[in-house]
Amino acid sequence: MRKFVRLFLYFSLWLALSLGAVLLNIINVDWSHNSFVKGIVVVIFLSVIQCSVLEITVQAIATLIMGRKCNEAEKAPADQLTVVLNYNLLATSKEHIDECFETMYKGYMDNLGPNVSAVLVSATNDEELKKYELEKRNAYKNIIYKELYNEGLAFSMRNYESIDPIRLNNVWQMYVHINPTVFIREHLHNICDKYVREFMVLHRVSRVLRKCGQYQDLMLLSEGNYEAYTYCDTEYYGKSARPYGQPLFHASDDVINIFERKFDYTLVLDADNGLPSGSVSELIQIAAAHPDRAIIQPAIKLRCKPDDTIFMHLQCIQQALYEPIANAVMAVFGQSRFFGKALIRNRAYIDNVIGTKDKLIERVLVDVLNHDAFVAAILKPLYVREVFLLEEPCYNYITWNIREMRRNRGEILLAMHSWPNTFGRIMRFLQRIIQGPSFNKTKVRTPSTLDFVSFYLAHLELRRMLMKPLLLLYIYIHCSVSLHYSYYSIIIVVFLVVVFPNLVTCSMKNYKGMLLETIVSISQFTPEAVVGTVRIFLSWMDHVVGTNESIPQRAVEDKIKLSNPFVSSLKHLWGYSLYALVQVIAVCLYFQTANPIVFMFWFVFLLPLYSGFTSLSSKLKRVGRPEEKNVNNIESVVIQLPNTSTERTKLMISTLTDISFKFNQCFSKCYKSKDVAEGGSKESI
């Protein structure tokens, strides 16, 4: 009942604000200078755009009402529940593998326990990189054995201060009753060997379902299925189907170790996801207290080092400001979206999403790019704000744009299957005409019927994506129609989209970061509307033409790190500057007077400069390719992170101040070819 009341108030407020916007639009239109038909069309367009924008306003108001903190999830004993930490990797370089293993090693050791295993599921194609992954696994196994053996010796001497507190409680305390001599002679080696064997690597045979297929196959292997039986039917999946009976993974001792283990939970992670110490135990205890929830979704927090790029620090500030709004929205609806990284109950997932050999379900689309929305809509995740995963932000604006492009493609595919008889039919018709014989018609075996809340949350990102062309249209409408208060209208929209949500989450601790993020967001209001519209068009074209392979974000990052950030940004974004220049000239010639659109489109013209500027390191050094770390000295590697948003803000402000004085010097130093700086060619994507 309380949930129904929350939903009623939420959508009633949205409706009331929308009706108010319609009324104000009717009053604002100058009916003496516009025809009746044109005025009605303008009112309809403006109202639709403003109603979509008001969703952000309603969420901010909900945050004010609900409070910035929500109730913590209940916990229960979970000593018997088993969990596998599933890291997923598609490596493009050895450096990528190094970083993944470092993250996996730290996450495993910081959450070590008798019921915890760590598995890297690799979809890497290159045979040399596959061998390198196995070499890194063996190297880290040696490190784990050495570290645990030294801790075991310290434990036998009751030197508890030198032992990690988590491992002391989860591992060593079970042997406190054993005589130290007997413990060292008869137990220590077996204990170390046991935990070493739980650090594994599996090489997947197929690429079906991409990342979603990686953890699905891991679950099936754990349940005792060595050969594939899912997504093998060509009637449903065409050329995307894999052979029935194909091995799920290449044979190895690690495959045998996983086979028929029947893990209770799988913690799905990306290669760069960090696990804070003790977070796995907290998630399992929350899962034990909520056996009706198949997914426990922890919060995601961005992390960056002091010398990371300005853009990365800006993303961290933005994420910290948005987090209270996300908490409030999840509390209002009583369930969460699935972020692709969460704790999943294996049995529930198999029973509801995958199915068995005798009764296949296969709810996730075989060509899915955004599997998160499908899984969330079916399993209704529980959002847990007090436990979080760490994630690195995008390196700069260009790589962020590539990531958003991939998400847009996923949202378009989701829309095709959500409205199969309208948008889906149109898209399939265009694909069939343009792709010709190469067109691969696919369909889902078991369509999902979603309730209202699940449908609303599943399309949350789709609505935000469509807001970009709507805002661009909103800007153009103001130039073509006579309004009594033309400036006020667009100022109010910017305030509701950018300023008001930040004010809601502002406090004495983060007000500096709020001011900085607000200024940047206002300056990027028009550029993001333009770039977002182009992203949607290109994503739509990819689906129509049948472009299945996207540019790996990591490969682009590696290229950009080795080139001048301003030159690289100009190569990627010069088209937007040209577009803005044409728009400014056209507006000036047409109106022959100052117009707000001229000012707004100058920010689009300066987009390459913004991208290059924010690609600079916060310590005024061009960030190059990460040096390969010596795996034998991994214990000495310490990453110092800003602990609070205040520290990150101070770092940003001091950096921007320093850059204002040293910009010319920095630019000249950055503008070096790869031949000089790194000993290679100066190519960029």
XYZ file of C-alpha atoms in Angstrom:
685
model
C 0.000 0.000 0.000
C 2.794 2.407 0.857
C 4.418 1.676 -2.506
C 1.131 2.447 -4.280
C 0.887 5.790 -2.452
C 4.473 6.686 -3.401
C 3.832 5.868 -7.057
C 0.547 7.773 -7.066
C 2.185 10.894 -5.631
C 5.163 10.573 -8.001
C 3.127 10.439 -11.204
C 0.475 12.871 -9.909
C 3.199 15.457 -9.345
C 4.576 14.810 -12.826
C 1.092 15.222 -14.327
C 0.395 18.422 -12.378
C 3.682 20.016 -13.459
C 3.049 18.953 -17.053
C -0.404 20.548 -17.088
C 1.117 23.703 -15.637
C 3.694 23.717 -18.448
C 0.936 23.383 -21.074
C -0.960 26.305 -19.564
C 2.152 28.505 -19.441
C 2.960 27.665 -23.065
C -0.521 28.749 -24.150
C -0.072 32.054 -22.308
C 3.483 32.555 -23.582
C 2.664 32.190 -27.297
C 2.180 35.550 -29.006
C -1.112 34.738 -30.753
C -1.173 38.108 -32.527
C 1.973 37.267 -34.511
C 1.362 33.530 -35.017
C -1.449 31.797 -36.861
C -3.809 29.681 -34.821
C -2.579 26.432 -36.390
C 1.080 27.331 -35.916
C 0.431 28.353 -32.316
C -1.308 25.057 -31.519
C 1.537 23.054 -33.095
C 4.109 25.046 -31.139
C 2.225 24.549 -27.864
C 2.035 20.794 -28.470
C 5.737 20.491 -29.318
C 6.878 22.642 -26.417
C 4.612 20.814 -23.985
C 5.863 17.386 -25.042
C 9.474 18.476 -24.656
C 8.900 20.152 -21.310
C 6.925 17.183 -19.956
C 9.871 14.901 -20.731
C 12.264 17.309 -19.022
C 9.998 17.468 -15.955
C 10.799 13.834 -15.166
C 14.186 15.018 -13.900
C 12.468 17.702 -11.831
C 10.055 15.177 -10.287
C 12.961 12.905 -9.366
C 14.732 15.820 -7.693
C 11.580 16.705 -5.732
C 11.236 13.051 -4.713
C 14.774 13.274 -3.349
C 13.789 16.270 -1.231
C 10.758 14.424 0.137
C 12.373 11.016 0.645
C 15.563 12.440 2.084
C 19.051 11.967 0.754
C 19.485 8.675 2.568
C 17.226 5.650 2.351
C 16.803 2.795 4.797
C 19.563 0.207 4.791
C 18.747 -3.297 3.595
C 18.251 -6.050 6.148
C 20.947 -8.674 6.661
C 20.906 -12.325 7.737
C 23.560 -14.998 8.450
C 24.983 -16.414 5.227
C 27.740 -18.785 6.312
C 26.663 -21.590 3.969
C 26.078 -19.537 0.812
C 28.726 -19.787 -1.914
C 29.622 -17.035 -4.357
C 31.874 -16.732 -7.387
C 33.397 -13.380 -8.304
C 32.936 -13.337 -12.066
C 35.232 -10.894 -13.868
C 34.518 -10.606 -17.608
C 37.209 -9.626 -20.079
C 37.655 -9.097 -23.801
C 41.316 -8.093 -23.885
C 42.793 -5.879 -26.578
C 46.297 -5.588 -25.117
C 48.571 -6.955 -22.424
C 48.121 -3.775 -20.421
C 44.397 -4.439 -20.340
C 45.065 -7.936 -18.984
C 47.483 -6.587 -16.376
C 44.938 -4.131 -15.039
C 42.185 -6.739 -14.974
C 44.277 -9.226 -13.010
C 45.405 -6.569 -10.576
C 41.774 -5.647 -9.933
C 40.722 -9.292 -9.667
C 43.545 -10.136 -7.296
C 42.762 -7.234 -4.995
C 39.033 -7.952 -5.022
C 39.596 -11.634 -4.234
C 42.120 -11.094 -1.452
C 40.127 -8.265 0.171
C 37.060 -10.533 0.331
C 38.692 -13.915 0.886
C 36.580 -16.549 2.562
C 35.902 -20.298 2.514
C 32.881 -19.838 0.228
C 34.353 -17.274 -2.172
C 35.906 -18.073 -5.558
C 37.204 -15.776 -8.298
C 36.864 -16.584 -12.003
C 37.955 -14.529 -14.980
C 35.774 -15.470 -17.955
C 37.733 -14.420 -21.018
C 36.344 -13.878 -24.511
C 39.750 -12.826 -25.873
C 40.403 -13.981 -29.444
C 44.149 -13.504 -29.825
C 46.008 -16.717 -28.935
C 49.048 -14.843 -27.669
C 46.887 -12.808 -25.307
C 45.168 -15.994 -24.117
C 48.533 -17.480 -23.199
C 49.459 -14.261 -21.459
C 46.269 -14.477 -19.380
C 47.259 -17.938 -18.194
C 50.761 -16.727 -17.376
C 49.324 -13.880 -15.305
C 46.994 -16.280 -13.541
C 49.890 -18.515 -12.560
C 51.957 -15.531 -11.429
C 49.157 -14.266 -9.213
C 48.574 -17.738 -7.820
C 52.167 -17.718 -6.644
C 51.639 -14.303 -5.060
C 48.473 -15.474 -3.309
C 50.211 -18.567 -1.962
C 53.151 -16.556 -0.695
C 50.991 -13.920 0.971
C 48.716 -16.456 2.645
C 51.643 -18.594 3.786
C 53.291 -15.585 5.436
C 50.008 -14.677 7.099
C 49.646 -18.273 8.277
C 53.064 -18.123 9.899
C 52.152 -14.842 11.566
C 48.886 -16.373 12.759
C 50.673 -19.353 14.275
C 52.810 -16.898 16.257
C 49.664 -14.957 17.274
C 50.955 -11.873 15.458
C 47.466 -10.734 14.449
C 48.434 -7.125 13.730
C 50.278 -8.135 10.546
C 47.260 -10.018 9.134
C 44.528 -8.467 7.041
C 41.451 -8.115 9.321
C 39.054 -9.629 6.783
C 41.212 -12.689 6.232
C 41.880 -12.981 9.953
C 38.151 -13.200 10.615
C 37.081 -15.230 7.567
C 40.008 -17.632 7.230
C 42.469 -17.909 10.074
C 40.151 -17.727 13.079
C 38.759 -21.143 12.139
C 42.119 -22.669 13.113
C 42.711 -20.839 16.385
C 42.163 -24.039 18.406
C 44.939 -25.959 16.586
C 48.414 -26.251 18.048
C 50.749 -23.857 16.148
C 53.301 -26.576 15.320
C 50.633 -28.964 14.055
C 48.993 -26.098 12.156
C 52.187 -25.277 10.261
C 53.160 -28.872 9.589
C 49.784 -30.374 8.646
C 47.379 -27.592 7.692
C 49.053 -24.438 6.391
C 50.054 -25.734 2.949
C 46.622 -27.246 2.309
C 44.882 -24.018 3.344
C 47.038 -21.902 1.013
C 46.647 -24.387 -1.835
C 42.869 -24.434 -1.389
C 42.527 -20.678 -1.835
C 45.061 -20.581 -4.665
C 42.969 -23.056 -6.670
C 39.952 -20.746 -6.350
C 41.692 -18.071 -8.453
C 40.774 -19.207 -11.982
C 40.595 -18.316 -15.668
C 38.120 -19.767 -18.168
C 38.330 -19.205 -21.924
C 34.906 -19.145 -23.528
C 34.418 -20.855 -26.880
C 31.483 -18.851 -28.240
C 30.776 -15.113 -28.415
C 26.978 -15.509 -28.259
C 25.319 -12.826 -26.083
C 28.693 -11.193 -25.438
C 29.159 -10.397 -21.723
C 25.706 -11.684 -20.795
C 26.610 -15.029 -22.365
C 29.862 -15.135 -20.418
C 28.228 -15.244 -17.018
C 25.306 -17.330 -18.282
C 27.712 -20.052 -19.445
C 29.566 -19.824 -16.132
C 26.306 -20.471 -14.280
C 25.474 -23.416 -16.528
C 28.946 -24.913 -16.059
C 28.530 -24.575 -12.306
C 25.217 -26.430 -12.555
C 26.865 -29.341 -14.368
C 26.437 -28.445 -18.062
C 29.678 -28.710 -19.988
C 28.123 -28.415 -23.465
C 25.947 -25.671 -24.913
C 22.201 -26.123 -25.191
C 21.114 -22.474 -25.159
C 20.896 -20.177 -28.189
C 21.464 -23.021 -30.622
C 18.187 -22.854 -32.559
C 18.630 -21.340 -36.033
C 14.847 -20.953 -36.336
C 14.991 -18.234 -33.664
C 18.527 -16.894 -34.006
C 19.549 -17.518 -37.589
C 23.267 -17.083 -38.206
C 23.777 -15.917 -34.632
C 23.037 -19.385 -33.228
C 25.889 -21.555 -31.971
C 26.221 -25.324 -32.562
C 24.283 -27.522 -30.165
C 26.645 -29.490 -27.917
C 29.574 -27.117 -28.442
C 31.778 -26.917 -25.312
C 31.055 -23.850 -23.233
C 34.736 -23.364 -22.380
C 38.074 -24.647 -23.576
C 39.135 -27.620 -21.482
C 41.312 -26.837 -18.463
C 41.772 -27.691 -14.799
C 39.814 -24.571 -13.889
C 36.840 -25.796 -15.930
C 36.925 -29.048 -13.989
C 37.128 -27.093 -10.743
C 33.951 -25.137 -11.574
C 31.998 -28.076 -13.015
C 29.006 -29.067 -10.830
C 30.030 -26.759 -7.965
C 26.463 -25.324 -7.957
C 27.387 -21.889 -6.653
C 24.518 -20.095 -4.960
C 25.442 -16.638 -6.277
C 27.493 -15.047 -9.038
C 28.829 -11.528 -8.536
C 29.058 -10.241 -12.122
C 31.826 -7.683 -12.636
C 33.632 -5.908 -15.437
C 37.391 -6.035 -15.771
C 37.829 -2.647 -14.081
C 35.350 -3.072 -11.212
C 36.943 -2.763 -7.791
C 35.577 -4.555 -4.728
C 35.982 -2.739 -1.405
C 37.201 -4.870 1.467
C 34.398 -6.918 3.014
C 31.771 -5.880 0.462
C 31.131 -9.442 -0.757
C 30.243 -10.618 2.737
C 27.802 -7.721 3.133
C 26.132 -8.468 -0.197
C 25.726 -12.153 0.658
C 24.190 -11.307 4.024
C 21.720 -8.955 2.331
C 20.912 -11.648 -0.235
C 20.276 -14.147 2.565
C 17.778 -11.743 4.135
C 15.969 -11.284 0.797
C 15.698 -14.740 -0.800
C 12.807 -13.469 -2.958
C 15.182 -11.125 -4.831
C 17.193 -12.729 -7.617
C 19.476 -9.713 -8.048
C 21.094 -7.576 -5.367
C 22.236 -4.384 -7.088
C 24.981 -2.478 -5.237
C 25.646 1.176 -5.924
C 28.354 2.128 -8.419
C 30.963 4.694 -7.402
C 33.478 6.173 -9.782
C 37.096 6.372 -8.677
C 40.039 8.242 -10.073
C 43.596 8.974 -9.075
C 44.904 12.498 -8.425
C 46.774 12.593 -11.746
C 43.868 11.322 -13.869
C 42.328 13.576 -16.497
C 40.132 16.551 -15.698
C 37.237 14.836 -17.456
C 37.523 11.814 -15.143
C 37.387 14.056 -12.076
C 34.355 15.869 -13.477
C 32.583 12.549 -13.931
C 33.339 11.584 -10.337
C 31.836 14.854 -9.100
C 28.784 14.414 -11.313
C 28.224 10.846 -10.119
C 28.504 11.870 -6.466
C 25.900 14.604 -7.005
C 23.476 12.294 -8.809
C 23.736 9.422 -6.337
C 21.120 10.743 -3.840
C 18.602 11.133 -6.683
C 19.218 7.558 -7.804
C 18.744 6.341 -4.217
C 15.439 8.189 -3.916
C 14.089 6.925 -7.259
C 14.908 3.309 -6.380
C 13.230 3.777 -2.987
C 10.062 5.209 -4.571
C 9.653 2.286 -6.962
C 10.838 -0.440 -4.602
C 13.116 -1.961 -7.224
C 16.154 -1.046 -9.259
C 17.589 -1.077 -12.710
C 20.334 -3.618 -13.375
C 23.667 -1.923 -14.049
C 25.299 -5.040 -15.529
C 27.366 -5.490 -12.346
C 25.489 -7.121 -9.470
C 25.014 -10.189 -7.281
C 22.784 -12.742 -9.069
C 21.163 -15.823 -7.537
C 22.092 -18.578 -9.981
C 19.103 -20.862 -9.570
C 16.566 -18.061 -9.921
C 18.349 -16.666 -12.974
C 18.470 -20.057 -14.704
C 14.831 -20.829 -13.900
C 13.500 -17.449 -15.067
C 15.872 -16.342 -17.822
C 17.763 -19.303 -19.320
C 15.740 -22.475 -18.773
C 16.738 -26.138 -18.877
C 17.398 -28.544 -21.733
C 13.843 -29.843 -21.515
C 12.256 -26.394 -21.195
C 14.172 -23.552 -22.801
C 13.252 -19.994 -21.879
C 15.989 -17.738 -23.326
C 14.361 -14.399 -22.526
C 17.432 -12.308 -23.426
C 17.746 -11.389 -27.095
C 20.562 -13.140 -28.942
C 21.697 -9.856 -30.533
C 21.289 -7.885 -27.341
C 23.637 -4.985 -26.662
C 21.921 -3.808 -23.501
C 20.960 -6.974 -21.630
C 20.638 -5.052 -18.365
C 17.137 -3.759 -19.082
C 15.779 -7.218 -19.956
C 17.222 -8.879 -16.874
C 16.095 -6.081 -14.549
C 12.561 -6.093 -15.902
C 12.236 -9.826 -15.276
C 14.019 -10.232 -11.939
C 13.284 -6.840 -10.272
C 16.628 -6.129 -8.538
C 16.923 -4.854 -4.985
C 19.005 -1.673 -4.851
C 21.540 -1.534 -2.015
C 23.063 1.897 -1.507
C 25.288 1.013 1.478
C 27.412 -1.452 -0.532
C 29.114 -0.225 -3.673
C 31.399 -1.314 -6.484
C 34.218 0.849 -7.773
C 34.509 1.750 -11.430
C 36.842 3.905 -13.460
C 35.254 6.778 -15.404
C 35.860 7.276 -19.105
C 39.227 8.764 -19.996
C 37.902 11.788 -21.899
C 34.893 13.118 -23.772
C 35.640 11.077 -26.899
C 35.694 7.699 -25.155
C 32.638 8.716 -23.130
C 30.861 9.454 -26.398
C 31.818 6.001 -27.715
C 30.391 4.357 -24.607
C 27.181 6.356 -24.946
C 26.968 5.341 -28.609
C 27.086 1.679 -27.587
C 24.356 2.278 -25.006
C 22.213 4.084 -27.567
C 22.452 1.095 -29.883
C 21.273 -1.106 -27.053
C 18.340 1.189 -26.293
C 17.244 1.213 -29.934
C 17.316 -2.580 -29.991
C 15.314 -2.619 -26.770
C 12.745 -0.295 -28.347
C 12.458 -2.614 -31.365
C 11.448 -5.501 -29.141
C 9.337 -3.425 -26.763
C 7.164 -2.168 -29.647
C 7.511 -4.984 -32.219
C 4.407 -4.097 -34.239
C 5.310 -0.438 -34.750
C 8.924 0.636 -34.393
C 10.188 -2.945 -34.605
C 8.341 -3.663 -37.842
C 9.650 -0.468 -39.453
C 13.233 -1.290 -38.441
C 13.014 -4.875 -39.686
C 11.636 -3.660 -43.011
C 14.511 -1.191 -43.453
C 17.079 -3.815 -42.422
C 15.702 -6.318 -44.897
C 15.786 -3.769 -47.737
C 19.270 -2.363 -47.049
C 21.126 -5.462 -45.845
C 19.685 -7.796 -48.457
C 20.838 -11.428 -48.225
C 23.049 -10.672 -45.223
C 20.026 -9.723 -43.095
C 19.749 -12.037 -40.103
C 16.228 -12.084 -38.734
C 16.155 -13.000 -35.059
C 13.388 -13.251 -32.507
C 13.157 -13.909 -28.794
C 12.039 -17.364 -27.725
C 10.102 -16.216 -24.645
C 8.802 -12.622 -24.723
C 8.640 -10.933 -21.334
C 5.450 -9.387 -19.995
C 6.370 -6.408 -17.843
C 4.337 -4.695 -15.180
C 4.025 -0.903 -15.139
C 6.950 -0.240 -12.785
C 9.303 -2.625 -14.600
C 8.355 -1.105 -17.959
C 8.947 2.413 -16.639
C 12.385 1.595 -15.209
C 13.402 -0.494 -18.230
C 12.981 2.518 -20.521
C 14.469 5.116 -18.197
C 17.665 5.396 -20.249
C 15.688 5.402 -23.500
C 13.760 8.470 -22.367
C 16.976 10.225 -21.371
C 18.461 9.374 -24.743
C 15.482 10.822 -26.629
C 15.662 13.974 -24.531
C 18.745 15.091 -26.511
C 17.001 15.585 -29.897
C 13.970 17.000 -28.085
C 16.123 19.664 -26.443
C 17.758 20.483 -29.777
C 14.309 20.828 -31.317
C 13.315 23.016 -28.384
C 16.179 25.401 -29.162
C 15.186 25.675 -32.816
C 11.506 26.235 -32.031
C 12.404 29.330 -30.026
C 13.986 30.820 -33.109
C 11.003 30.235 -35.382
C 8.061 31.361 -33.272
C 7.072 34.586 -31.562
C 6.841 34.245 -27.782
C 6.122 36.864 -25.155
C 9.027 35.641 -22.982
C 11.276 33.688 -25.328
C 14.369 33.920 -23.121
C 12.600 32.957 -19.901
C 11.295 29.696 -21.303
C 14.667 28.268 -22.276
C 16.281 29.582 -19.080
C 13.664 27.695 -17.041
C 14.355 24.480 -18.958
C 18.103 24.770 -18.346
C 17.392 25.441 -14.678
C 15.136 22.368 -14.343
C 17.519 20.049 -16.206
C 20.860 21.191 -14.810
C 20.671 23.536 -11.854
C 17.726 22.319 -9.764
C 18.879 18.646 -9.428
C 22.313 19.858 -8.334
C 20.793 22.248 -5.794
C 18.785 19.380 -4.303
C 21.913 17.323 -3.646
C 24.092 20.277 -2.613
C 25.546 20.440 0.887
C 28.300 22.253 2.752
C 30.646 19.404 1.867
C 30.124 19.421 -1.890
C 28.958 22.926 -2.801
C 32.211 23.744 -4.612
C 31.910 20.620 -6.710
C 28.256 21.451 -7.361
C 29.163 24.908 -8.663
C 31.903 23.511 -10.892
C 29.703 20.731 -12.284
C 26.800 23.129 -12.854
C 28.971 25.539 -14.864
C 30.318 22.683 -16.998
C 26.838 21.193 -17.531
C 25.362 24.541 -18.606
C 28.201 25.070 -21.066
C 27.607 21.557 -22.441
C 23.816 21.871 -22.644
C 23.721 22.680 -26.366
C 26.758 20.566 -27.384
C 25.284 17.486 -25.715
C 21.922 18.100 -27.398
C 23.684 18.190 -30.778
C 26.097 15.309 -30.143
C 23.349 13.229 -28.531
C 21.165 13.661 -31.605
C 24.026 12.583 -33.866
C 24.647 9.565 -31.609
C 21.048 8.447 -31.983
C 21.181 8.820 -35.765
C 24.464 6.891 -36.066
C 23.185 4.173 -33.710
C 20.024 3.883 -35.788
C 22.108 3.639 -38.958
C 24.267 0.907 -37.419
C 21.163 -1.194 -36.840
C 19.737 -0.512 -40.288
C 22.996 -1.176 -42.143
C 23.885 -4.120 -39.919
C 27.138 -2.926 -38.368
C 27.636 -5.402 -35.538
C 31.158 -4.543 -34.473
C 31.742 -1.351 -32.528
C 35.087 0.337 -31.908
C 36.465 -0.947 -28.580
C 36.537 1.904 -26.108
C 39.811 0.661 -24.654
C 41.538 0.687 -28.057
C 40.480 4.296 -28.620
C 41.754 5.275 -25.173
C 45.153 3.735 -25.878
C 45.427 5.673 -29.133
C 44.390 8.964 -27.572
C 46.833 8.596 -24.682
C 49.692 8.468 -27.172
C 48.708 11.558 -29.159
C 48.213 15.234 -28.513
C 44.803 15.625 -26.808
C 43.850 18.772 -28.736
C 44.773 17.362 -32.127
C 43.038 14.072 -31.335
C 39.898 15.878 -30.175
C 39.858 17.997 -33.319
C 40.120 14.868 -35.509
C 37.112 13.328 -33.805
C 34.939 16.404 -33.290
C 35.753 18.845 -36.098
C 32.386 18.171 -37.746
C 30.519 19.638 -34.785
C 32.560 22.842 -34.952
C 31.798 23.164 -38.651
C 28.103 22.542 -38.023
C 28.006 25.166 -35.261
C 29.788 27.721 -37.442
C 27.267 27.194 -40.238
C 24.392 27.541 -37.773
C 25.780 30.765 -36.315
C 26.260 32.318 -39.774
C 22.779 31.246 -40.899
C 21.119 32.661 -37.772
C 22.975 35.967 -38.049
C 22.023 36.334 -41.709
C 18.392 35.392 -41.113
C 17.650 37.418 -37.995
C 20.218 40.197 -38.529
C 20.082 40.749 -34.771
C 21.512 39.105 -31.709
C 19.826 35.805 -30.936
C 20.383 33.453 -27.986
C 20.969 30.531 -30.328
C 24.186 32.191 -31.520
C 25.566 32.227 -27.993
C 24.477 28.628 -27.349
C 26.028 27.278 -30.539
C 29.388 28.855 -29.789
C 29.754 26.186 -27.104
C 29.277 23.568 -29.826
C 31.977 25.271 -31.880
C 34.365 25.073 -28.899
C 33.610 21.384 -28.217
C 37.000 20.098 -29.530
C 38.768 22.611 -27.294
C 36.693 21.462 -24.301
C 37.484 17.823 -25.085
C 41.216 18.484 -25.447
C 41.358 20.656 -22.338
C 39.599 18.080 -20.144
C 41.855 15.340 -21.569
C 44.799 16.890 -19.767
C 46.023 15.321 -16.581
C 44.974 17.098 -13.421
C 48.690 17.470 -12.683
C 49.438 19.101 -16.041
C 51.022 16.013 -17.534
C 49.833 14.188 -20.606
C 48.680 10.772 -19.472
C 50.479 8.162 -21.502
C 50.160 4.409 -21.761
C 50.308 2.796 -18.311
C 53.619 1.190 -17.580
C 53.569 -2.563 -17.160
C 53.781 -3.380 -13.489
C 56.059 -6.046 -12.129
C 53.691 -8.713 -10.891
C 56.191 -9.865 -8.294
C 56.006 -6.485 -6.606
C 52.248 -6.202 -6.655
C 52.109 -6.018 -2.858
C 53.847 -2.662 -2.948
C 51.433 -1.066 -5.408
C 49.269 1.494 -3.610
C 46.638 3.596 -5.385
C 45.961 6.826 -3.539
C 42.440 8.051 -4.178
C 40.734 11.256 -3.072
C 38.690 10.106 -0.092
C 35.844 12.598 -0.326
C 34.082 14.724 -2.887
C 35.533 17.767 -1.093
C 39.077 16.575 -1.748
C 38.267 15.897 -5.389
C 36.735 19.352 -5.716
C 39.755 21.061 -4.118
C 41.993 19.113 -6.479
C 39.913 20.201 -9.478
C 39.845 23.864 -8.491
C 43.582 24.007 -7.819
C 44.207 22.204 -11.100
C 42.081 24.591 -13.137
C 43.752 27.569 -11.493
C 47.189 26.177 -12.256
C 46.226 25.388 -15.829
C 45.052 28.934 -16.443
C 48.640 30.133 -15.900
C 50.459 27.261 -17.597
C 48.182 26.434 -20.491
C 50.527 27.582 -23.262
C 53.457 25.724 -21.800
C 51.394 22.591 -21.368
C 50.068 22.744 -24.918
C 53.557 22.997 -26.379
C 54.763 20.050 -24.315
C 51.766 17.945 -25.267
C 52.238 18.608 -28.939
C 54.874 15.982 -29.509
C 54.651 13.150 -31.914
C 54.565 9.579 -30.722
C 57.942 9.077 -32.393
C 59.510 11.495 -29.950
C 57.509 10.719 -26.822
C 56.951 6.995 -27.108
C 59.039 5.760 -30.009
C 56.200 4.892 -32.389
C 53.999 6.416 -35.086
C 51.628 9.294 -34.475
C 48.441 7.620 -35.622
C 45.061 8.027 -34.026
C 41.693 6.586 -34.754
